[in-house]
Structures are given as C-alpha cells and as structure tokens.
Short mmCIF file of C-alpha atoms in Angstrom, two decimals:
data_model
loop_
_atom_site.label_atom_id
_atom_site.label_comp_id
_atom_site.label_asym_id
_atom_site.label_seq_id
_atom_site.Cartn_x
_atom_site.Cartn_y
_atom_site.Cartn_z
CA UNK A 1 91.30 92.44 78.73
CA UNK A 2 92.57 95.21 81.23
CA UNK A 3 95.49 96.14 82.01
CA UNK A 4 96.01 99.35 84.43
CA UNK A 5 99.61 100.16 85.27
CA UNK A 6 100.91 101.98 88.78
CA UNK A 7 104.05 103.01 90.01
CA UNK A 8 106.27 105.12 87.85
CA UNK A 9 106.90 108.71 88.49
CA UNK A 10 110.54 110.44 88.83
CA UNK A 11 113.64 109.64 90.34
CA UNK A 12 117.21 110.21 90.20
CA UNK A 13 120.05 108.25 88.90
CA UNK A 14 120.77 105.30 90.40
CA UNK A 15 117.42 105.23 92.47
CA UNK A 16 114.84 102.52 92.11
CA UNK A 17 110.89 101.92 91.32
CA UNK A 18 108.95 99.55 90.89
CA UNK A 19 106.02 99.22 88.64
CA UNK A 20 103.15 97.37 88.95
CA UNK A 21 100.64 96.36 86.02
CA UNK A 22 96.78 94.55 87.14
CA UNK A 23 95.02 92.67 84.27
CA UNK A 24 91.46 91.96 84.74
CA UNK A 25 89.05 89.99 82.35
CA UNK A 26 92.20 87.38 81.09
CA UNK A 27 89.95 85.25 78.68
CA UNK A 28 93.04 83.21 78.35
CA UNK A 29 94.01 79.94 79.42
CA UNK A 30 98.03 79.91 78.59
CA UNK A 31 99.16 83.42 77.88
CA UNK A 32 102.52 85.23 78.79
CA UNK A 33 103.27 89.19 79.68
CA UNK A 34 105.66 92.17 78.99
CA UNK A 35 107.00 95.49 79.80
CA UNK A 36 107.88 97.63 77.23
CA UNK A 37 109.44 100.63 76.74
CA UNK A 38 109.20 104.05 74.27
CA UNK A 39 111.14 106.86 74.58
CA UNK A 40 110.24 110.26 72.50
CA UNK A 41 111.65 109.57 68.79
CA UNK A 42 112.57 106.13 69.32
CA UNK A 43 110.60 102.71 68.51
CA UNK A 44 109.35 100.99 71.14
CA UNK A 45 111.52 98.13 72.90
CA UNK A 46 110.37 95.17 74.64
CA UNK A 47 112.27 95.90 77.96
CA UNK A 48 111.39 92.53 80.03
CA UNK A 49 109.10 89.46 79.44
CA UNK A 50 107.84 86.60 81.47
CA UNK A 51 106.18 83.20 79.49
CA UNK A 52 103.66 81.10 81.20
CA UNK A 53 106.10 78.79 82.88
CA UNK A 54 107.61 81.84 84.70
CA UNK A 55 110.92 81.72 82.34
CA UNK A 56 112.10 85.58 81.88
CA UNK A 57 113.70 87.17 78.90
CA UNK A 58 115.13 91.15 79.17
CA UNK A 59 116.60 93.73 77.11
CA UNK A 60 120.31 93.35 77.49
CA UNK A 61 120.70 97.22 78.87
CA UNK A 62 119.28 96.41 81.92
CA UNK A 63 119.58 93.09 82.45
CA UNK A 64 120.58 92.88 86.64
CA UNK A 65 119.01 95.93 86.98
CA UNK A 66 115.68 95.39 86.22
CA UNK A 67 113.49 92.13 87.63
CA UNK A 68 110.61 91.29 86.13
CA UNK A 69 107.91 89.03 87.94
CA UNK A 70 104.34 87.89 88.66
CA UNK A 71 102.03 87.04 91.88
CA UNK A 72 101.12 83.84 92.23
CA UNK A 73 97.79 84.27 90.72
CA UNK A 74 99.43 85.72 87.48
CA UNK A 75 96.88 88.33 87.50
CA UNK A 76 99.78 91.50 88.84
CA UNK A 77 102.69 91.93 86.75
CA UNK A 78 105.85 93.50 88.31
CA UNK A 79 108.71 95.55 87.26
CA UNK A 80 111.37 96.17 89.79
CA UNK A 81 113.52 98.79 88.47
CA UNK A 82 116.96 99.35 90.49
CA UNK A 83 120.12 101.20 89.17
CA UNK A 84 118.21 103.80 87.21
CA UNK A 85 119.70 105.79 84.15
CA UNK A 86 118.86 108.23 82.57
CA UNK A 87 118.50 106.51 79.05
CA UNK A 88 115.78 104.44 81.08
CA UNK A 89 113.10 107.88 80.45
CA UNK A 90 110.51 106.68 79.04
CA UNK A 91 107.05 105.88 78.41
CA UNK A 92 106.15 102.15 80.26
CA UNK A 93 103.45 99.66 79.07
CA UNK A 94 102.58 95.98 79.92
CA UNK A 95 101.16 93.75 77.50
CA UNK A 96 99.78 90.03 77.60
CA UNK A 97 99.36 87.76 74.75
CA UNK A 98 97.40 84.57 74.52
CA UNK A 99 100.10 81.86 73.99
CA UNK A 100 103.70 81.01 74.76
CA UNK A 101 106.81 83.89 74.33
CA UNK A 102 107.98 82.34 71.32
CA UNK A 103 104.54 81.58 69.77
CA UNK A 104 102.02 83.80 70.58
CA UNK A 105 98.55 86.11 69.35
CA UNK A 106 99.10 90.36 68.93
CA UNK A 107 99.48 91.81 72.33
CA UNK A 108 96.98 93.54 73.86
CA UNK A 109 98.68 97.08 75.59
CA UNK A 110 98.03 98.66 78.97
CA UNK A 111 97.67 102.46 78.59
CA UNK A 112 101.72 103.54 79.57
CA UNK A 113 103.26 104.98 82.54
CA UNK A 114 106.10 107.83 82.43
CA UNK A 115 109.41 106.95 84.26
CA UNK A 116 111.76 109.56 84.26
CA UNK A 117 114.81 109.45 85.44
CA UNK A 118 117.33 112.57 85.91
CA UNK A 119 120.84 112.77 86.12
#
C-alpha cells in the first residue's frame, strides 16, 4: 500500500486548504481511511475518518470546519480544511485499514504533510 499526500503548506487564520492523499496498490476489498493529526509534543489525534459505506466520524475541534471525503473510485482521500486555527499546526497523515471503522486491521500511514497555520 501507498499512500502519498499533497496539499498542505501555510496559511493564515481563518484561511482554508485542502489536502489530498492517493493510495495505490489497495490489496483490500472492504477497508476504510483517516486523517490524522500530530503536533510537536503532543500524541497524535485521529482528526477525521471515513468507513467503507462513506459514513464520517471527526474530532470534535473541528467538526464544520473540516470535511472529509473520497472520489468515487475510493482511491483519493480528501481533507477540506476551512476556518483555520492556529492550534490546527501540525504534522498531517492519511491512513487506510483493511476492515470497517469500528472493526478494523493496524493502519498503514502515508508519510505526513506540515500545515501551519499563523495567527
């Protein structure tokens, strides 16, 4: 598996981005993806995911800020990112899992994408 993100870069507060995340070489029949989130000294946070039937989950802090979503070939994750804080800084990675959200094999990581965002 793949996974090569795009988009992130700097902005200001309040501005928006959008970042995009290709998987190639999905071995999986059923399998469901993620964008996560680590800032420097904190744990990583699962910031937005989307399961197999296209049902999305997201971090509560930027819930209606942030949509997450797929193409119709589920091979291009998206993350649109509007409203942007500052607390939003950090290091950005999609994942994809074999399986369902709630039930599902170790994720396997993109290699991250900085989004900073200044005040």
């Amino acid at each position: 598996v793949q996974l090569v993100e795009s988009g992130g870069g700097s902005v200001q507060s309040g501005g928006s981005l959008r970042l995009s995340c290709e998987a190639s070489g999905l071995p999986y029949n059923v399998y469901c993806m993620g964008w996560f989130r680590q800032a420097p000294g904190k744990e990583r946070e699962e910031v937005a995911t989307i399961d197999f039937d296209g049902s999305t989950s997201y971090l509560e802090s930027v819930k209606d800020r942030f949509t997450i979503s797929q193409d119709n070939a589920k091979k291009t994750l998206y993350l649109q990112m509007d409203s942007l804080k500052p607390e939003d800084t950090a290091e950005y990675s999609c994942a994809v899992a074999k399986g369902r959200i709630k039930l599902h094999a170790p994720w396997s990581w993109g290699q991250g994408i900085q989004v900073t965002v200044s005040s």
